[in-house]
Amino acid sequence: MSVPVTSSNEVTEKMEKEENANHGDDVLDIENDGSFDGNGEEIGRYWSQFSERNMTYEEPLLVKRINTTSQIAIVGSNLCPIESLDYEIFDSEIFNQDWRSRKKVQIFQYVVLKWVFALLIGLGTGLVGLFNNVAVENIAGFKLLLTTSLMSKQRFFEAFLVYAGLNMGLAAAAAALCAFIAPSAAGSGIPEVKAYLNGIDAHSILAPSTLFVKIVGSIFGVSAGFVVGKEGPMVHTGACIASILGQGGSRKYGLTWSWLRYFKNDRDRRDMITCGAAAGVAAAFRSPVGGVLFALEEAASWWRSALLWRSFFTTAVVAIVLRGGIQFCSTGKCGLFGEGGLILYDVSSAKVTYNSGDIFAVIVLATIAGILGSIYNFLVDKVVRSYSIINEKGPFFKISLAITVSLLTSCCYYFLPWIANCLPCPTDGTIACPSVDESGEYKVFQCPPGYYNDLASLFLNTNDDAIRNLFSPKINKEFHISSLFIFFAAVYFLGIITYGIAVPSGLFIPVILAGAAYGRVIGRLFEPITKLDRGLFSLLGAASFLGGTMRMTVSICVILLELTNDLLLLPLVMLALLISKSVADIFNKGVYDQILKIKGLPYLEAHAEPYMRNIATRDVVTGPLMSFSGIEMVGNILHVLNTTGHNGFPVIDEPPFSDSRELCGLVLRSYLLVLLKAKNFTRERVFADAGILENISVLDFGKAGSGKGVKLEDLDIGDEDLDMYVDLHPITNTSPYTVVETMSLAKAAIIFRQQGLRHMCVVPKSQERPPIVGILTRHDFMPEHVLGLYPDIKHHKWH
């Protein structure tokens, strides 16, 4: 249906002519006798076109290929089928009867259970966050102490072999977990959580195996010295915990408590996963308010006040769990993990007063950071696309790539400090120089007694400790400007080449690390005109880098304030974030939006593309459309389910069951399968009586957990059943969202996203025509699909 577009009127006229000519063929009604209305050649032509379009879905998404479909996406490194989630409230007879039969005590149980799940999500995510930090501090601390011990004995080559060998071993373990157990656990996980909350169901992104690999793989990856963080994976971890709790019970494991059945739907599961994402940020940064704002600003596509209150409760539970864990570990029972193991950079000791020179320095810092952030996103885009070619070749290539990047990182971290000059230790007697612990800021490295290596103090540390050293207001001139620049350049480019390997990896810490070093450099350059502490410049650099890459403002601002415990910085942090985001937005999108696009996840933006205002909904409806009668023959239903992959079908009532042909509603494939499995058939074409439906429970129609549900091959339909009838009215959604065919695609897209729909019915403007023109799904709103139909519309000048 690719029509050259010249004006909106011409588009409408041409579509009307096409529609009038082929309307009987576009809408293929399956009549009671099983025959199809319409010309057989036309049907064959449509099916051949449909098959050709589906064949392109098998093509891999490589470096420069544009994803022209929303039926597949990259999950991990594999191409997987994509479905939409049913966030719409289903208004059918069987569901309405279930709601009417619920007693007040059952409604009370439902509300109480929501809060209990919020509590459990907070407890689970908090404990996982604590475990992650304890494990990373001990594994990385052991590695660094062993390396430092060998260096103190002048055994430099052995120290490198131990350091690089342990790093590569941990990297290989993390990559192997992702390659063999859960490919979807690779990467940050935030784009996948965003996609799920937008209504996209991708294979195994929230499965128990993904949760296991995300936790263990993140520990190994961060301990391996990669320039990655555990913050993005913590968001994914929180979402996985929420998803598992929100499965609504499991028949397989005998967890079918009647209370749990209320949660066998995508709508409640979405709310819990939103709470899980907020809990993940709270656990990663010890930032409960920042976690709620992150879920609101970045993760969730749909929000309401009740969800705000419940997610805040969840993050408060996380904060309590973390505080209790830190107090327990402060007694020395957690090995090398001390109070500083959870990221908390206290800069409140610095006095913050600023003048016009300071404001000018911050504006320059934020402007450059916005440019550097957009370059960072551009390069990450290219690297991820390139790595996808390697990763899709198999597990061996995934592990080899991770080991190669680990070796490169180890070489940079170990050999770059050798080019730094040894600096004399401070004369302050209260400072231990050289440092004796694994996280000190005065590493002796190869220097003689009484001297330290400032670059080694940054490189040969955990990422958290390096950030703590850069943010510290107590460290003023301990880092030479050349060392800071080398560290910034190394972390900036290592962060880019590390993202995309098959290891759970967050982007927050690499960006904060690079931004903190960049801020210190700018602070040194502007020293003549500013009196701000260099540690504060480091914090402002981190804030502006986060704004330039992730394009978040409110949540990043609050997270940084909760991290640093200094409200006096609020105006400067706000200024840096606003400027860096505004500058970076000129060049490209945020890094998570780019990764969504690379993976091919059909994410619906909050606003429609401008050219969609000039296209009517009927202009993008594609056939053939399969519809059922209200009381349909079993053989017809089986034939359609076998020959199509559609998940929603219009149900049309006809005389004598209605005065004229009218749209009764919409029925889902999953509901049809459950109904057919129950075999509530009649020999006559009559409405089902109440007794026939008694052997079907509402629980049978609940969303199955982890992709388990009734499959077509599970049906036991004999030949004698094919000529029988089944009443679809009890399971039909009698109030689907409908739009008139002349509504603009932009307006329909906004409604589709705001209501969290899976299907939208397009109805005709006139009464004389069939009651439905077509069905719009997520795919029909994708810019790639629309531009594929009308290639010239984006550049056309409308008057």
PDB file of N, CA and C in Angstrom, residues 9-70:
ATOM      1  N   ASN A   9      -5.353  15.456   1.305  1.00  0.00           N
ATOM      2  CA  ASN A   9      -6.609  15.162   0.612  1.00  0.00           C
ATOM      3  C   ASN A   9      -6.415  14.049  -0.419  1.00  0.00           C
ATOM      4  N   GLU A  10      -5.285  14.138  -1.160  1.00  0.00           N
ATOM      5  CA  GLU A  10      -5.030  13.117  -2.167  1.00  0.00           C
ATOM      6  C   GLU A  10      -4.801  11.758  -1.531  1.00  0.00           C
ATOM      7  N   VAL A  11      -4.108  11.774  -0.379  1.00  0.00           N
ATOM      8  CA  VAL A  11      -3.898  10.510   0.328  1.00  0.00           C
ATOM      9  C   VAL A  11      -5.246   9.896   0.675  1.00  0.00           C
ATOM     10  N   THR A  12      -6.131  10.729   1.250  1.00  0.00           N
ATOM     11  CA  THR A  12      -7.439  10.239   1.672  1.00  0.00           C
ATOM     12  C   THR A  12      -8.241   9.706   0.490  1.00  0.00           C
ATOM     13  N   GLU A  13      -8.243  10.471  -0.634  1.00  0.00           N
ATOM     14  CA  GLU A  13      -9.008  10.054  -1.804  1.00  0.00           C
ATOM     15  C   GLU A  13      -8.496   8.732  -2.351  1.00  0.00           C
ATOM     16  N   LYS A  14      -7.167   8.624  -2.436  1.00  0.00           N
ATOM     17  CA  LYS A  14      -6.593   7.413  -3.017  1.00  0.00           C
ATOM     18  C   LYS A  14      -6.888   6.195  -2.140  1.00  0.00           C
ATOM     19  N   MET A  15      -6.780   6.405  -0.809  1.00  0.00           N
ATOM     20  CA  MET A  15      -7.048   5.298   0.098  1.00  0.00           C
ATOM     21  C   MET A  15      -8.510   4.880   0.026  1.00  0.00           C
ATOM     22  N   GLU A  16      -9.416   5.868  -0.112  1.00  0.00           N
ATOM     23  CA  GLU A  16     -10.832   5.543  -0.207  1.00  0.00           C
ATOM     24  C   GLU A  16     -11.101   4.699  -1.462  1.00  0.00           C
ATOM     25  N   LYS A  17     -10.462   5.069  -2.595  1.00  0.00           N
ATOM     26  CA  LYS A  17     -10.650   4.317  -3.829  1.00  0.00           C
ATOM     27  C   LYS A  17     -10.152   2.883  -3.666  1.00  0.00           C
ATOM     28  N   GLU A  18      -8.971   2.743  -3.065  1.00  0.00           N
ATOM     29  CA  GLU A  18      -8.422   1.406  -2.843  1.00  0.00           C
ATOM     30  C   GLU A  18      -9.334   0.595  -1.929  1.00  0.00           C
ATOM     31  N   GLU A  19      -9.810   1.289  -0.896  1.00  0.00           N
ATOM     32  CA  GLU A  19     -10.607   0.589   0.096  1.00  0.00           C
ATOM     33  C   GLU A  19     -11.940   0.150  -0.489  1.00  0.00           C
ATOM     34  N   ASN A  20     -12.572   1.052  -1.274  1.00  0.00           N
ATOM     35  CA  ASN A  20     -13.847   0.700  -1.887  1.00  0.00           C
ATOM     36  C   ASN A  20     -13.684  -0.460  -2.872  1.00  0.00           C
ATOM     37  N   ALA A  21     -12.520  -0.490  -3.544  1.00  0.00           N
ATOM     38  CA  ALA A  21     -12.299  -1.543  -4.541  1.00  0.00           C
ATOM     39  C   ALA A  21     -12.032  -2.882  -3.897  1.00  0.00           C
ATOM     40  N   ASN A  22     -11.304  -2.886  -2.785  1.00  0.00           N
ATOM     41  CA  ASN A  22     -10.834  -4.144  -2.225  1.00  0.00           C
ATOM     42  C   ASN A  22     -11.367  -4.428  -0.833  1.00  0.00           C
ATOM     43  N   HIS A  23     -12.388  -3.694  -0.430  1.00  0.00           N
ATOM     44  CA  HIS A  23     -12.776  -3.804   0.977  1.00  0.00           C
ATOM     45  C   HIS A  23     -13.224  -5.214   1.345  1.00  0.00           C
ATOM     46  N   GLY A  24     -13.934  -5.849   0.415  1.00  0.00           N
ATOM     47  CA  GLY A  24     -14.382  -7.206   0.717  1.00  0.00           C
ATOM     48  C   GLY A  24     -13.233  -8.175   0.856  1.00  0.00           C
ATOM     49  N   ASP A  25     -12.080  -7.835   0.250  1.00  0.00           N
ATOM     50  CA  ASP A  25     -10.921  -8.713   0.350  1.00  0.00           C
ATOM     51  C   ASP A  25     -10.045  -8.360   1.531  1.00  0.00           C
ATOM     52  N   ASP A  26     -10.073  -7.074   1.928  1.00  0.00           N
ATOM     53  CA  ASP A  26      -9.256  -6.662   3.069  1.00  0.00           C
ATOM     54  C   ASP A  26      -9.757  -7.290   4.361  1.00  0.00           C
ATOM     55  N   VAL A  27     -11.086  -7.283   4.547  1.00  0.00           N
ATOM     56  CA  VAL A  27     -11.661  -7.830   5.771  1.00  0.00           C
ATOM     57  C   VAL A  27     -12.232  -9.196   5.443  1.00  0.00           C
ATOM     58  N   LEU A  28     -11.499 -10.240   5.805  1.00  0.00           N
ATOM     59  CA  LEU A  28     -11.923 -11.597   5.459  1.00  0.00           C
ATOM     60  C   LEU A  28     -12.739 -12.171   6.600  1.00  0.00           C
ATOM     61  N   ASP A  29     -14.029 -12.225   6.438  1.00  0.00           N
ATOM     62  CA  ASP A  29     -14.902 -12.775   7.469  1.00  0.00           C
ATOM     63  C   ASP A  29     -14.958 -14.287   7.328  1.00  0.00           C
ATOM     64  N   ILE A  30     -14.767 -14.966   8.442  1.00  0.00           N
ATOM     65  CA  ILE A  30     -14.909 -16.416   8.435  1.00  0.00           C
ATOM     66  C   ILE A  30     -16.361 -16.719   8.774  1.00  0.00           C
ATOM     67  N   GLU A  31     -17.075 -17.112   7.785  1.00  0.00           N
ATOM     68  CA  GLU A  31     -18.505 -17.315   7.983  1.00  0.00           C
ATOM     69  C   GLU A  31     -18.762 -18.669   8.644  1.00  0.00           C
ATOM     70  N   ASN A  32     -20.040 -18.912   8.921  1.00  0.00           N
ATOM     71  CA  ASN A  32     -20.404 -20.095   9.693  1.00  0.00           C
ATOM     72  C   ASN A  32     -20.090 -21.395   8.968  1.00  0.00           C
ATOM     73  N   ASP A  33     -20.145 -21.371   7.642  1.00  0.00           N
ATOM     74  CA  ASP A  33     -19.897 -22.600   6.902  1.00  0.00           C
ATOM     75  C   ASP A  33     -18.423 -22.832   6.616  1.00  0.00           C
ATOM     76  N   GLY A  34     -17.573 -21.954   7.153  1.00  0.00           N
ATOM     77  CA  GLY A  34     -16.132 -22.142   6.992  1.00  0.00           C
ATOM     78  C   GLY A  34     -15.578 -21.579   5.726  1.00  0.00           C
ATOM     79  N   SER A  35     -16.411 -21.031   4.828  1.00  0.00           N
ATOM     80  CA  SER A  35     -15.897 -20.482   3.577  1.00  0.00           C
ATOM     81  C   SER A  35     -15.484 -19.042   3.764  1.00  0.00           C
ATOM     82  N   PHE A  36     -14.619 -18.561   2.874  1.00  0.00           N
ATOM     83  CA  PHE A  36     -14.138 -17.182   2.933  1.00  0.00           C
ATOM     84  C   PHE A  36     -14.907 -16.354   1.918  1.00  0.00           C
ATOM     85  N   ASP A  37     -15.264 -15.124   2.352  1.00  0.00           N
ATOM     86  CA  ASP A  37     -15.794 -14.164   1.399  1.00  0.00           C
ATOM     87  C   ASP A  37     -14.627 -13.570   0.631  1.00  0.00           C
ATOM     88  N   GLY A  38     -14.800 -13.278  -0.620  1.00  0.00           N
ATOM     89  CA  GLY A  38     -13.749 -12.590  -1.359  1.00  0.00           C
ATOM     90  C   GLY A  38     -13.135 -13.488  -2.411  1.00  0.00           C
ATOM     91  N   ASN A  39     -12.386 -12.867  -3.289  1.00  0.00           N
ATOM     92  CA  ASN A  39     -11.767 -13.548  -4.411  1.00  0.00           C
ATOM     93  C   ASN A  39     -10.585 -14.395  -3.950  1.00  0.00           C
ATOM     94  N   GLY A  40     -10.496 -15.647  -4.425  1.00  0.00           N
ATOM     95  CA  GLY A  40      -9.423 -16.538  -3.987  1.00  0.00           C
ATOM     96  C   GLY A  40      -8.059 -16.056  -4.405  1.00  0.00           C
ATOM     97  N   GLU A  41      -7.936 -15.472  -5.607  1.00  0.00           N
ATOM     98  CA  GLU A  41      -6.645 -14.969  -6.070  1.00  0.00           C
ATOM     99  C   GLU A  41      -6.174 -13.825  -5.192  1.00  0.00           C
ATOM    100  N   GLU A  42      -7.132 -12.972  -4.812  1.00  0.00           N
ATOM    101  CA  GLU A  42      -6.757 -11.841  -3.956  1.00  0.00           C
ATOM    102  C   GLU A  42      -6.238 -12.335  -2.612  1.00  0.00           C
ATOM    103  N   ILE A  43      -6.935 -13.360  -2.071  1.00  0.00           N
ATOM    104  CA  ILE A  43      -6.500 -13.914  -0.780  1.00  0.00           C
ATOM    105  C   ILE A  43      -5.090 -14.464  -0.904  1.00  0.00           C
ATOM    106  N   GLY A  44      -4.830 -15.187  -1.989  1.00  0.00           N
ATOM    107  CA  GLY A  44      -3.484 -15.737  -2.192  1.00  0.00           C
ATOM    108  C   GLY A  44      -2.445 -14.648  -2.303  1.00  0.00           C
ATOM    109  N   ARG A  45      -2.818 -13.549  -2.995  1.00  0.00           N
ATOM    110  CA  ARG A  45      -1.874 -12.427  -3.136  1.00  0.00           C
ATOM    111  C   ARG A  45      -1.545 -11.816  -1.773  1.00  0.00           C
ATOM    112  N   TYR A  46      -2.602 -11.639  -0.957  1.00  0.00           N
ATOM    113  CA  TYR A  46      -2.361 -11.069   0.371  1.00  0.00           C
ATOM    114  C   TYR A  46      -1.477 -11.974   1.206  1.00  0.00           C
ATOM    115  N   TRP A  47      -1.762 -13.282   1.153  1.00  0.00           N
ATOM    116  CA  TRP A  47      -0.967 -14.193   1.968  1.00  0.00           C
ATOM    117  C   TRP A  47       0.471 -14.253   1.503  1.00  0.00           C
ATOM    118  N   SER A  48       0.709 -14.159   0.181  1.00  0.00           N
ATOM    119  CA  SER A  48       2.092 -14.165  -0.308  1.00  0.00           C
ATOM    120  C   SER A  48       2.819 -12.912   0.141  1.00  0.00           C
ATOM    121  N   GLN A  49       2.112 -11.765   0.096  1.00  0.00           N
ATOM    122  CA  GLN A  49       2.736 -10.531   0.588  1.00  0.00           C
ATOM    123  C   GLN A  49       3.052 -10.651   2.068  1.00  0.00           C
ATOM    124  N   PHE A  50       2.109 -11.238   2.811  1.00  0.00           N
ATOM    125  CA  PHE A  50       2.292 -11.394   4.250  1.00  0.00           C
ATOM    126  C   PHE A  50       3.504 -12.272   4.554  1.00  0.00           C
ATOM    127  N   SER A  51       3.645 -13.358   3.776  1.00  0.00           N
ATOM    128  CA  SER A  51       4.775 -14.270   3.981  1.00  0.00           C
ATOM    129  C   SER A  51       6.091 -13.593   3.632  1.00  0.00           C
ATOM    130  N   GLU A  52       6.107 -12.805   2.534  1.00  0.00           N
ATOM    131  CA  GLU A  52       7.334 -12.105   2.154  1.00  0.00           C
ATOM    132  C   GLU A  52       7.736 -11.115   3.230  1.00  0.00           C
ATOM    133  N   ARG A  53       6.725 -10.447   3.805  1.00  0.00           N
ATOM    134  CA  ARG A  53       7.049  -9.466   4.847  1.00  0.00           C
ATOM    135  C   ARG A  53       7.617 -10.169   6.067  1.00  0.00           C
ATOM    136  N   ASN A  54       7.088 -11.356   6.390  1.00  0.00           N
ATOM    137  CA  ASN A  54       7.578 -12.090   7.537  1.00  0.00           C
ATOM    138  C   ASN A  54       8.974 -12.639   7.311  1.00  0.00           C
ATOM    139  N   MET A  55       9.350 -12.929   6.066  1.00  0.00           N
ATOM    140  CA  MET A  55      10.674 -13.484   5.782  1.00  0.00           C
ATOM    141  C   MET A  55      11.780 -12.513   6.162  1.00  0.00           C
ATOM    142  N   THR A  56      11.504 -11.214   6.048  1.00  0.00           N
ATOM    143  CA  THR A  56      12.540 -10.237   6.381  1.00  0.00           C
ATOM    144  C   THR A  56      12.828 -10.216   7.870  1.00  0.00           C
ATOM    145  N   TYR A  57      11.945 -10.793   8.678  1.00  0.00           N
ATOM    146  CA  TYR A  57      12.169 -10.774  10.117  1.00  0.00           C
ATOM    147  C   TYR A  57      13.329 -11.674  10.524  1.00  0.00           C
ATOM    148  N   GLU A  58      13.717 -12.598   9.620  1.00  0.00           N
ATOM    149  CA  GLU A  58      14.793 -13.513   9.950  1.00  0.00           C
ATOM    150  C   GLU A  58      16.165 -12.891   9.732  1.00  0.00           C
ATOM    151  N   GLU A  59      16.210 -11.742   9.077  1.00  0.00           N
ATOM    152  CA  GLU A  59      17.496 -11.108   8.825  1.00  0.00           C
ATOM    153  C   GLU A  59      18.087 -10.562  10.129  1.00  0.00           C
ATOM    154  N   PRO A  60      19.373 -10.735  10.343  1.00  0.00           N
ATOM    155  CA  PRO A  60      19.978 -10.197  11.571  1.00  0.00           C
ATOM    156  C   PRO A  60      20.065  -8.677  11.531  1.00  0.00           C
ATOM    157  N   LEU A  61      20.053  -8.080  12.713  1.00  0.00           N
ATOM    158  CA  LEU A  61      20.193  -6.624  12.802  1.00  0.00           C
ATOM    159  C   LEU A  61      21.684  -6.320  12.897  1.00  0.00           C
ATOM    160  N   LEU A  62      22.284  -5.948  11.784  1.00  0.00           N
ATOM    161  CA  LEU A  62      23.726  -5.738  11.771  1.00  0.00           C
ATOM    162  C   LEU A  62      24.059  -4.260  11.823  1.00  0.00           C
ATOM    163  N   VAL A  63      25.285  -3.916  11.425  1.00  0.00           N
ATOM    164  CA  VAL A  63      25.832  -2.592  11.715  1.00  0.00           C
ATOM    165  C   VAL A  63      24.975  -1.457  11.179  1.00  0.00           C
ATOM    166  N   LYS A  64      24.652  -1.491   9.894  1.00  0.00           N
ATOM    167  CA  LYS A  64      23.972  -0.342   9.305  1.00  0.00           C
ATOM    168  C   LYS A  64      22.530  -0.656   8.926  1.00  0.00           C
ATOM    169  N   ARG A  65      22.080  -1.845   9.245  1.00  0.00           N
ATOM    170  CA  ARG A  65      20.724  -2.218   8.864  1.00  0.00           C
ATOM    171  C   ARG A  65      19.710  -1.559   9.785  1.00  0.00           C
ATOM    172  N   ILE A  66      18.676  -0.993   9.205  1.00  0.00           N
ATOM    173  CA  ILE A  66      17.605  -0.379   9.985  1.00  0.00           C
ATOM    174  C   ILE A  66      16.562  -1.446  10.278  1.00  0.00           C
ATOM    175  N   ASN A  67      16.109  -1.507  11.509  1.00  0.00           N
ATOM    176  CA  ASN A  67      15.083  -2.472  11.867  1.00  0.00           C
ATOM    177  C   ASN A  67      13.736  -2.002  11.336  1.00  0.00           C
ATOM    178  N   THR A  68      13.198  -2.707  10.356  1.00  0.00           N
ATOM    179  CA  THR A  68      11.953  -2.277   9.720  1.00  0.00           C
ATOM    180  C   THR A  68      10.743  -3.016  10.270  1.00  0.00           C
ATOM    181  N   THR A  69      10.929  -3.758  11.337  1.00  0.00           N
ATOM    182  CA  THR A  69       9.806  -4.480  11.902  1.00  0.00           C
ATOM    183  C   THR A  69       9.826  -4.367  13.411  1.00  0.00           C
ATOM    184  N   SER A  70       8.701  -4.667  14.030  1.00  0.00           N
ATOM    185  CA  SER A  70       8.659  -4.685  15.481  1.00  0.00           C
ATOM    186  C   SER A  70       8.302  -6.077  15.982  1.00  0.00           C
TER     187      SER A  70
END
